Amino acid sequence: MDDMLKDFVVEAMDLAVNVEEHLLRLERDPDNKETLNAVFRSFHTIKGGAGFMGLPALVAACHLTENLFDALRTGAAPVTPIAIEAALQASGFVADQLTELANGAAPESLPAMPEELEHILTNAIEGKGMDAPAPAAAVVAEVAVAEVAEVVVATPAVAVSTASADGLDWEGMYNAVVPAGSQIAAVSAVAAPAAVAAAAPAAAAAAAAKPAAKAWDGAERREERPEVRHAAPVKEDSIRVDAVKLDALLEVAGESVQAANQAAVLLERLLQFKFEGQAATLMATLAETLERASRYSTELQRATLATRMQPVGRLFQKFPRLVRELAKDLGKDVELTIEGAETEVDRVVVDSLYDPLVHMLRNSLDHGVESPEARLAAGKPAKSYISLKAWQEANSVMIVLQDDGKGMDPVFLRSKAQQKGLISENAQLSNDECFQLVFLPGFSTKEVASSVSGRGVGMDVVKTAVEKNRGAIHIESMLGKGTKFAIRLPIELSIVPTMLVSTSGAALALPMAVVQRVVELPETFMEVGGAPVLKDQGRPLPVRSLAGALGYESCSERVGIVVAAPQPYILAVAAVDGTADLVIKPMTAITVEGITGTARSAEGELVLVVGLSFLMDGCRGTVRMAA
């Protein structure tokens, strides 16, 4: 893909996503003129660029939709469900074409606009229903317009001037710069109803008699609009940078911080020796230089991180249409509310969360929320609600998906898992552990798979994707009240604030996101059910050994860390060695339960990073499948 086409696709895809958001808002508020104008401008902008890039199918679809919204905003056609549906279908077609281009498809290989889309857009412009037959006059007009189009296409030198609302003749400009065989007809596919009826009988004759419009040559437009000559150049506020380059820059910034920290540790050790004379002066200068280098490397790291941060709204804005269409297919009345779209998170997290959130939304729609009839029978409102929220909490981002559906039955979940052989018949599980069963590969409560769910792969994908991003997911549910999925993720992935600990001779790092405080452990503990328990701020918390959880040799662990998990507990370690921002390297060659990556301490020692999900699950793996 050449650079011009690539830039067009990126900008057009941003506009297409915003169009869907505006259309769903318009469906709720049909009289919103600002939204009508925003949709009109978006399609108009995409059409202009598509014409310049030689994409006739995109031009045709955008032109018809532009006509529709011109009629809607002027009152010539009403804002009806059929108009919204037509615009959504057009938006989907535009998005599909842009996606194919982004995936490397050649412009000439793109499919033409479907006749069904043209039909529904035409009906919406004329204010008709989906299946209303076209009147004879309209058919005659269509034939006449088609004949005009054939004349223009057959005679490339003849171009009909069709100046757009911004005063630019996009089709004329395109025809002026492309070879003779690639020109497109600059004919409006659909006219206003009254104009079509009046112009149909004489359309072909008018086309033959009308003199050829002069092709655009780049100079005539400036003569017509002399004010453009004096316009100041537009200031570029942003540039596009390949994400791979940003990743490389962030890695270098992180390593520079680590190198500066190691140099500071070495300097501190050197200063333990006594220096005199010129050596003392040099050491003082070295200390000052290293302090400045450390400060600049930290600022570089911060600035680089900021370039990777993106609002989760970029992800969330794709979901209202998905929920709308799926709810319609399932015969359910569902409203999706979104909060915290401005919350920023690492772009890698944003990109990787789309599929998991889609699976969770589909699960909530299919399994969670009930049909209107079932809700009314249960004393609930007919309309169900799903909320998607995001907010920043310390060094983490919380994403919570919640519905007001029927909730999960832990007894039923355990029974299903036993039937499928996923857990042993004698497994004794708490309610929280039963909820975690939905993440097992192959688990599903549906007897027959449908196009929405039932194959037992969706929630497994969710768990895998969240843990891959060093996050954790937790489920809360109550029968008859609904279900809540809470995802905790680090704000950024490469550099993580950690607490350095040691146990059984191993150097380890715990994400600060789950560390509440450090407490001293006694020689002996109270026991509940044979397990050690310690009171912390008036509440009894279980005590778990980090060495035992990771399979290390037992040792004396007299320091406790209160872990902020869904079920809080105290993690026993041998010693706490301080805190550090570490550059995490994922483990790819081997997999060790509980360990998510490695890092280098300020002293240059290898440190194993304990996984956030492992800590959130109480220092034990997810419920294991039966052997």
XYZ file of C-alpha atoms in Angstrom:
627
model
C 0.000 0.000 0.000
C 1.466 3.403 -0.953
C 1.776 6.167 1.646
C -1.122 8.275 0.319
C -3.533 5.336 0.373
C -2.297 4.262 3.812
C -2.923 7.740 5.245
C -6.390 7.817 3.683
C -7.307 4.409 5.147
C -6.167 5.368 8.676
C -8.093 8.661 8.643
C -11.177 7.118 7.032
C -11.291 4.259 9.549
C -11.277 6.778 12.401
C -14.164 8.605 10.756
C -16.073 5.354 10.120
C -15.866 4.343 13.784
C -17.154 7.771 14.857
C -19.988 7.474 12.345
C -21.342 4.345 14.046
C -21.240 6.090 17.415
C -23.125 9.093 15.977
C -25.741 6.873 14.312
C -26.535 5.046 17.541
C -26.825 8.397 19.303
C -29.109 9.626 16.549
C -31.315 6.565 16.991
C -31.920 7.674 20.586
C -32.241 11.389 19.713
C -33.592 11.777 16.135
C -33.883 15.581 16.386
C -30.203 16.167 17.105
C -29.085 18.381 14.199
C -25.478 18.438 15.359
C -25.266 14.661 15.076
C -26.925 14.726 11.626
C -24.365 17.245 10.425
C -21.481 15.245 11.927
C -22.512 12.093 10.037
C -22.961 14.078 6.814
C -19.480 15.591 7.153
C -17.873 12.213 7.867
C -19.325 10.513 4.775
C -18.539 13.587 2.692
C -14.892 13.545 3.798
C -14.523 9.802 3.160
C -16.136 10.202 -0.270
C -13.697 12.948 -1.241
C -10.639 10.921 -0.323
C -12.057 7.746 -1.895
C -12.612 9.573 -5.174
C -9.037 10.767 -5.155
C -7.766 7.251 -4.424
C -9.822 5.659 -7.225
C -12.285 3.673 -5.066
C -15.601 3.858 -6.962
C -17.567 1.531 -4.643
C -16.691 3.663 -1.620
C -17.541 6.822 -3.557
C -20.947 5.424 -4.562
C -21.869 4.247 -1.049
C -20.728 7.478 0.599
C -22.474 9.588 -2.039
C -25.824 7.859 -1.500
C -25.471 8.096 2.287
C -24.471 11.730 1.953
C -27.650 12.327 -0.046
C -29.646 10.565 2.646
C -28.286 12.755 5.419
C -28.658 15.863 3.317
C -32.358 14.944 3.024
C -32.583 14.193 6.765
C -31.005 17.419 7.907
C -33.097 19.545 5.532
C -36.305 17.757 6.510
C -36.928 16.319 3.031
C -36.902 12.829 4.578
C -37.756 11.772 8.151
C -35.344 10.174 10.626
C -36.899 6.725 10.767
C -35.603 3.298 11.866
C -35.175 2.400 8.189
C -32.977 5.495 7.690
C -30.776 4.553 10.668
C -30.577 0.933 9.489
C -29.630 2.051 5.979
C -26.899 4.327 7.304
C -25.558 1.569 9.583
C -25.401 -0.844 6.651
C -23.589 1.778 4.590
C -21.188 2.405 7.469
C -20.554 -1.341 7.734
C -19.862 -1.590 3.989
C -17.449 1.351 4.183
C -15.696 -0.191 7.206
C -15.385 -3.560 5.408
C -13.806 -1.924 2.361
C -11.373 0.056 4.510
C -10.458 -3.073 6.478
C -9.693 -4.953 3.256
C -7.470 -2.086 2.126
C -5.727 -2.026 5.515
C -5.100 -5.781 5.172
C -3.320 -5.242 1.859
C -6.082 -5.731 -0.718
C -5.566 -3.934 -4.016
C -8.092 -1.118 -4.674
C -9.205 -2.704 -7.942
C -10.021 -5.993 -6.169
C -12.619 -4.461 -3.835
C -16.233 -5.593 -4.423
C -18.840 -3.227 -5.816
C -21.598 -1.767 -3.674
C -24.335 -4.423 -3.148
C -27.677 -3.776 -4.829
C -29.442 -4.375 -1.503
C -27.515 -1.505 0.080
C -28.338 0.792 -2.834
C -32.008 -0.225 -2.566
C -32.333 0.435 1.165
C -30.516 3.775 0.889
C -32.749 4.844 -2.002
C -35.875 3.889 -0.072
C -34.641 5.780 2.986
C -34.015 8.895 0.902
C -37.517 8.694 -0.517
C -38.993 8.003 2.932
C -40.232 4.509 2.032
C -40.206 1.241 3.956
C -37.873 -1.646 3.291
C -40.069 -3.567 0.838
C -42.014 -0.782 -0.862
C -41.949 -1.195 -4.667
C -40.344 1.565 -6.660
C -42.861 3.719 -8.652
C -42.717 3.690 -12.405
C -41.412 7.247 -12.584
C -38.495 6.367 -10.329
C -37.669 3.343 -12.499
C -37.651 5.531 -15.608
C -35.402 7.993 -13.819
C -32.993 5.236 -12.799
C -32.802 3.996 -16.383
C -32.219 7.532 -17.621
C -29.481 8.148 -15.081
C -27.882 4.805 -15.973
C -27.846 5.846 -19.651
C -26.182 9.128 -18.734
C -23.594 7.223 -16.704
C -22.873 4.951 -19.678
C -22.315 7.974 -21.905
C -19.869 9.497 -19.434
C -17.957 6.265 -18.859
C -17.777 5.514 -22.579
C -16.388 8.993 -23.229
C -13.666 9.566 -20.616
C -12.828 13.024 -21.894
C -16.300 14.236 -20.925
C -16.674 14.853 -17.157
C -19.723 16.316 -15.490
C -18.793 18.874 -12.843
C -20.251 17.872 -9.483
C -18.908 20.346 -6.964
C -19.373 19.172 -3.399
C -20.557 21.185 -0.417
C -16.983 22.368 0.235
C -16.714 23.854 -3.241
C -14.255 21.273 -4.582
C -14.998 19.118 -7.607
C -13.508 15.856 -6.258
C -14.566 13.718 -9.221
C -13.180 16.281 -11.659
C -9.866 16.441 -9.841
C -9.633 12.661 -9.820
C -10.420 12.355 -13.541
C -7.788 14.998 -14.310
C -4.906 13.070 -12.767
C -5.618 9.426 -13.680
C -5.121 7.606 -17.016
C -7.993 7.634 -19.475
C -9.208 4.110 -18.677
C -9.486 4.740 -14.914
C -11.822 7.740 -14.848
C -15.154 7.528 -13.053
C -18.526 8.964 -13.905
C -19.344 12.090 -11.894
C -23.095 11.480 -11.877
C -25.253 11.540 -8.780
C -26.784 8.067 -8.385
C -29.875 9.363 -6.618
C -31.636 12.705 -6.900
C -34.293 14.199 -4.643
C -37.722 12.589 -5.290
C -39.302 15.639 -6.931
C -36.273 16.325 -9.120
C -36.157 12.687 -10.289
C -39.799 12.747 -11.317
C -39.418 16.016 -13.214
C -36.103 15.254 -14.914
C -36.642 11.587 -15.855
C -38.247 12.044 -19.332
C -35.528 14.395 -20.560
C -32.481 13.015 -18.734
C -30.869 11.251 -21.692
C -31.468 14.178 -24.063
C -30.047 16.659 -21.585
C -26.937 14.542 -21.179
C -26.369 14.476 -24.953
C -27.003 18.204 -25.409
C -25.045 19.454 -22.400
C -21.591 20.789 -23.335
C -18.620 19.011 -21.806
C -17.361 20.548 -18.593
C -13.759 21.615 -18.570
C -11.540 19.150 -16.689
C -9.843 20.507 -13.585
C -6.253 21.610 -14.261
C -5.193 23.011 -10.891
C -5.241 26.655 -11.987
C -8.884 27.377 -12.716
C -9.949 26.718 -9.127
C -7.473 29.260 -7.813
C -8.794 31.858 -10.227
C -12.371 31.240 -9.040
C -11.395 31.393 -5.338
C -8.568 33.918 -5.050
C -8.834 33.943 -1.243
C -7.244 30.486 -1.159
C -4.021 32.027 -2.468
C -3.571 34.022 0.712
C -4.546 31.289 3.175
C -1.787 30.357 5.618
C -0.567 26.751 5.483
C -2.263 24.425 7.953
C -0.094 23.705 10.967
C 0.548 20.011 11.538
C -0.199 19.214 15.183
C 0.615 15.516 14.960
C 2.573 12.979 12.940
C 2.133 9.238 12.483
C 4.891 6.991 13.780
C 5.104 3.247 13.269
C 4.191 1.459 16.510
C 7.267 -0.783 16.157
C 9.499 2.282 16.346
C 7.712 3.444 19.491
C 8.176 0.018 21.064
C 11.891 0.082 20.254
C 12.193 3.607 21.691
C 10.430 2.566 24.895
C 12.722 -0.421 25.317
C 15.797 1.788 24.905
C 14.355 4.318 27.384
C 13.694 1.570 29.924
C 17.170 0.135 29.557
C 18.704 3.608 29.977
C 16.832 4.021 33.269
C 18.062 0.630 34.419
C 21.630 1.509 33.434
C 21.392 4.831 35.303
C 20.102 3.032 38.407
C 22.953 0.504 38.285
C 25.480 3.338 37.884
C 23.985 5.071 40.925
C 24.364 1.892 43.001
C 28.011 1.495 41.905
C 28.741 5.139 42.711
C 27.222 4.703 46.169
C 29.582 1.787 46.786
C 32.578 3.774 45.507
C 31.786 6.652 47.842
C 32.347 4.314 50.780
C 36.059 4.662 50.040
C 37.983 7.777 50.977
C 39.111 10.009 48.087
C 41.378 13.015 48.447
C 42.541 15.896 46.304
C 41.824 15.718 42.596
C 40.191 12.245 42.963
C 37.645 13.681 45.418
C 36.830 16.496 42.964
C 36.384 14.015 40.123
C 34.109 11.844 42.260
C 31.925 14.836 43.132
C 31.689 15.771 39.451
C 30.872 12.168 38.536
C 28.106 12.055 41.157
C 26.560 15.256 39.785
C 26.775 14.009 36.185
C 25.211 10.660 37.034
C 22.385 12.369 38.926
C 21.642 14.530 35.857
C 21.808 11.511 33.518
C 19.425 9.619 35.774
C 16.961 12.515 35.811
C 17.015 12.894 32.011
C 16.647 9.152 31.404
C 13.629 9.085 33.719
C 12.056 12.017 31.842
C 12.764 10.263 28.535
C 11.062 7.158 29.850
C 7.998 9.159 30.957
C 7.726 10.975 27.649
C 8.042 7.732 25.685
C 5.381 6.058 27.817
C 3.032 8.970 27.136
C 3.298 8.352 23.369
C 1.985 4.796 23.851
C -0.943 5.705 26.061
C -4.385 5.684 24.446
C -7.881 6.202 25.875
C -9.906 3.008 26.216
C -12.746 4.913 24.524
C -11.073 4.018 21.235
C -11.944 0.437 22.124
C -15.307 1.013 23.818
C -16.848 3.007 20.968
C -16.989 -0.123 18.809
C -19.348 -1.934 21.182
C -22.705 -0.065 21.139
C -23.497 -1.234 17.614
C -22.363 -4.781 18.386
C -24.697 -4.919 21.405
C -27.559 -3.370 19.450
C -27.383 -5.852 16.581
C -26.781 -8.932 18.746
C -29.621 -8.004 21.113
C -31.923 -7.635 18.099
C -30.879 -11.082 16.814
C -31.530 -12.642 20.246
C -34.870 -10.877 20.689
C -33.710 -8.982 23.792
C -34.058 -5.345 24.801
C -30.618 -4.252 26.042
C -29.013 -0.880 26.665
C -25.248 -0.517 26.970
C -23.852 2.325 29.089
C -20.185 3.332 28.948
C -18.228 5.263 31.588
C -14.587 6.264 31.868
C -13.833 6.179 28.131
C -11.127 8.820 28.699
C -9.064 6.466 30.927
C -5.655 5.924 29.325
C -3.796 2.636 29.075
C -0.914 1.180 27.076
C -1.867 0.842 23.411
C -0.851 -2.835 23.444
C -3.485 -3.431 26.108
C -6.098 -1.531 24.093
C -5.376 -3.577 20.973
C -5.384 -6.925 22.784
C -8.578 -6.350 24.781
C -10.991 -6.127 21.859
C -11.563 -9.878 21.424
C -11.866 -10.608 25.172
C -14.423 -7.837 25.679
C -16.394 -9.006 22.631
C -16.541 -12.520 24.119
C -17.669 -11.128 27.463
C -20.368 -8.957 25.892
C -21.674 -11.852 23.815
C -21.674 -14.014 26.926
C -23.640 -11.418 28.894
C -26.170 -11.017 26.091
C -26.662 -14.747 25.506
C -26.276 -16.218 29.003
C -26.677 -13.277 31.369
C -29.591 -11.011 30.478
C -33.050 -12.539 30.083
C -35.698 -12.030 27.434
C -38.225 -9.211 28.075
C -40.916 -11.806 28.899
C -38.716 -13.620 31.429
C -37.698 -10.339 33.063
C -41.306 -9.204 33.435
C -42.223 -12.587 34.925
C -39.394 -12.174 37.456
C -40.579 -8.685 38.421
C -37.809 -6.870 36.552
C -38.084 -4.093 33.933
C -38.387 -5.470 30.372
C -35.225 -3.620 29.319
C -31.940 -5.010 30.640
C -28.777 -3.010 31.179
C -25.106 -3.766 30.605
C -22.500 -1.310 31.864
C -18.893 -1.029 30.785
C -16.710 1.087 33.068
C -13.021 1.950 33.227
C -11.011 3.888 35.788
C -7.456 4.215 37.054
C -6.649 2.735 40.447
C -3.095 3.284 41.713
C -0.793 1.765 39.051
C -3.572 -0.272 37.471
C -6.545 0.201 35.186
C -9.827 -1.394 36.185
C -12.298 -2.459 33.474
C -15.631 -3.728 34.773
C -18.411 -5.299 32.693
C -21.660 -5.760 34.636
C -25.161 -6.875 33.722
C -28.452 -7.024 35.648
C -29.343 -10.497 34.355
C -30.069 -13.783 36.047
C -26.606 -14.310 37.548
C -24.582 -17.524 37.871
C -25.475 -20.583 39.930
C -22.236 -21.997 41.453
C -23.858 -25.406 42.100
C -24.947 -25.675 38.474
C -21.484 -24.608 37.249
C -19.767 -27.260 39.371
C -22.220 -29.923 38.149
C -21.591 -28.992 34.492
C -17.820 -29.092 34.960
C -18.062 -32.546 36.538
C -20.292 -33.807 33.687
C -17.716 -32.659 31.138
C -14.858 -34.232 33.101
C -13.165 -30.901 33.712
C -12.935 -31.408 37.472
C -13.017 -34.513 39.639
C -16.267 -35.778 41.130
C -14.978 -35.161 44.668
C -13.779 -31.592 44.100
C -14.832 -29.264 46.927
C -14.968 -25.733 45.543
C -15.964 -22.405 47.026
C -18.400 -20.153 45.135
C -15.536 -18.025 43.790
C -13.750 -21.136 42.536
C -16.979 -22.305 40.875
C -17.219 -18.983 39.023
C -13.630 -19.474 37.826
C -14.726 -22.720 36.123
C -16.122 -20.698 33.206
C -12.513 -19.959 32.184
C -11.621 -23.629 31.696
C -11.103 -24.671 28.033
C -14.146 -26.566 26.808
C -16.509 -25.364 29.540
C -19.995 -24.255 28.491
C -23.437 -24.398 30.086
C -25.163 -24.703 26.694
C -26.230 -28.106 25.437
C -26.189 -27.019 21.772
C -23.707 -24.542 20.305
C -25.166 -21.506 18.546
C -23.668 -18.769 16.406
C -23.258 -16.683 19.575
C -21.881 -19.130 22.177
C -21.767 -22.711 23.392
C -18.450 -23.978 22.045
C -16.521 -23.492 25.291
C -13.737 -21.323 23.903
C -14.797 -17.719 24.538
C -14.065 -17.242 28.227
C -10.874 -19.282 27.970
C -9.713 -16.715 25.388
C -10.588 -13.921 27.831
C -8.516 -15.393 30.667
C -5.553 -16.089 28.378
C -5.543 -12.568 26.896
C -5.813 -10.851 30.290
C -2.989 -12.900 31.808
C -0.847 -12.369 28.723
C -1.006 -8.640 29.536
C 0.006 -9.392 33.143
C -3.520 -8.739 34.349
C -6.117 -10.559 36.417
C -9.863 -11.144 36.069
C -12.376 -11.774 38.834
C -16.081 -12.713 38.752
C -18.810 -11.727 41.186
C -22.343 -12.989 40.677
C -25.637 -13.250 42.527
C -28.609 -15.306 41.387
C -31.380 -13.103 40.063
C -29.281 -9.937 40.372
C -26.598 -10.164 37.708
C -22.891 -10.774 37.114
C -19.803 -8.554 37.275
C -16.487 -9.230 35.518
C -13.624 -7.101 36.904
C -10.364 -6.909 34.944
C -7.269 -5.375 36.540
C -4.415 -4.452 34.189
C -1.146 -2.553 34.563
C -1.370 0.926 33.043
C 1.648 0.132 30.908
C 3.318 -3.167 30.219
C 7.038 -2.658 29.808
C 7.942 -0.877 33.048
C 6.195 -2.021 36.231
C 6.454 -0.631 39.790
C 7.356 -3.607 41.982
C 8.258 -4.595 45.522
C 11.489 -6.591 45.674
C 11.392 -9.572 48.036
C 13.460 -12.678 48.675
C 12.524 -16.107 49.903
C 14.334 -19.447 49.938
C 17.358 -17.778 48.298
C 15.415 -16.481 45.278
C 15.073 -12.786 44.312
C 11.473 -12.006 43.336
C 9.381 -8.966 42.416
C 5.691 -8.456 43.256
C 3.556 -5.924 41.299
C 2.850 -2.950 43.565
C -0.725 -2.924 42.254
C -1.669 -5.642 44.781
C 0.585 -4.669 47.687
C -1.282 -2.948 50.525
C 1.264 -2.911 53.334
C 4.031 -4.913 55.047
C 3.504 -6.518 58.469
C 5.711 -8.488 60.866
C 4.768 -12.145 61.317
C 4.824 -13.869 64.709
C 6.533 -17.149 65.555
C 3.198 -18.983 65.882
C -0.209 -18.416 64.303
C -3.809 -19.073 65.129
C -5.288 -21.796 62.965
C -8.672 -22.119 61.275
C -9.339 -25.471 59.649
C -5.663 -26.340 59.985
C -4.513 -23.234 58.054
C -2.539 -20.344 59.655
C -4.460 -17.115 60.224
C -3.332 -13.671 61.414
C -5.489 -10.727 62.469
C -4.787 -7.590 60.454
C -6.638 -4.380 61.405
C -9.235 -6.435 63.207
C -9.948 -8.950 60.436
C -8.548 -12.506 60.302
C -6.579 -13.147 57.100
C -5.111 -16.459 55.901
C -1.304 -16.597 55.732
C 0.286 -18.225 52.674
C 3.945 -18.949 52.030
C 5.395 -17.583 48.793
C 8.091 -20.264 48.823
C 5.463 -22.987 49.227
C 3.218 -21.502 46.505
C 6.102 -21.475 43.994
C 7.389 -24.912 44.968
C 10.627 -23.704 46.609
C 12.228 -25.255 49.684
C 10.656 -24.100 52.941
C 12.498 -21.401 54.874
C 11.973 -18.967 57.710
C 9.462 -16.367 56.477
C 8.866 -13.671 59.082
C 7.713 -10.784 56.877
C 4.127 -10.562 55.639
C 2.682 -8.605 52.717
C -1.053 -7.872 52.769
C -2.285 -8.605 49.244
C -5.276 -6.655 47.899
C -7.012 -9.582 46.203
C -10.778 -10.229 45.954
C -10.220 -12.476 48.994
C -7.411 -10.634 50.871
C -4.605 -12.641 52.461
C -1.093 -12.261 53.856
C 1.843 -13.453 51.764
C 4.814 -14.630 53.854
C 8.344 -13.908 52.542
C 11.839 -14.077 54.030
C 12.674 -10.387 53.465
C 11.564 -7.216 51.715
C 14.444 -5.601 49.799
C 12.794 -2.358 48.670
C 10.879 -1.134 45.624
C 11.894 -0.563 42.004
C 10.469 0.214 38.571
C 11.555 -2.780 36.518
C 11.712 -3.376 32.776
C 9.874 -6.691 32.444
C 10.959 -9.238 29.846
C 8.293 -11.908 29.169
C 9.283 -15.564 29.500
C 8.936 -17.234 26.106
C 11.188 -20.302 26.215
C 9.688 -21.888 29.349
C 6.490 -21.577 31.379
C 6.630 -21.527 35.178
C 3.397 -21.311 37.116
C 3.220 -18.071 39.072
C 6.113 -16.388 37.209
C 5.210 -13.965 34.432
C 8.625 -12.592 33.393
C 12.140 -11.580 34.376
C 13.917 -8.306 35.076
C 17.277 -6.899 36.213
C 17.610 -5.182 39.569
C 19.633 -2.005 40.065
C 22.557 -4.221 41.113
C 22.247 -6.151 37.841
C 20.863 -9.323 39.440
C 18.211 -11.434 37.722
C 14.780 -11.048 39.341
C 11.731 -13.262 38.718
C 8.449 -11.338 38.472
C 5.444 -12.975 40.145
C 2.284 -12.796 38.030
C -0.526 -10.433 39.005
C -3.176 -13.031 38.211
C -1.393 -15.632 40.366
C -1.417 -13.243 43.330
C -5.036 -12.212 42.763
C -6.087 -15.879 42.757
C -4.576 -16.355 46.218
C -1.177 -17.698 45.140
C -2.675 -20.767 43.557
C -3.392 -21.629 39.953
C -6.871 -21.623 38.513
C -8.986 -24.720 39.268
C -7.160 -27.508 37.495
C -8.726 -29.903 35.034
C -9.107 -33.516 36.088
C -6.271 -35.806 35.072
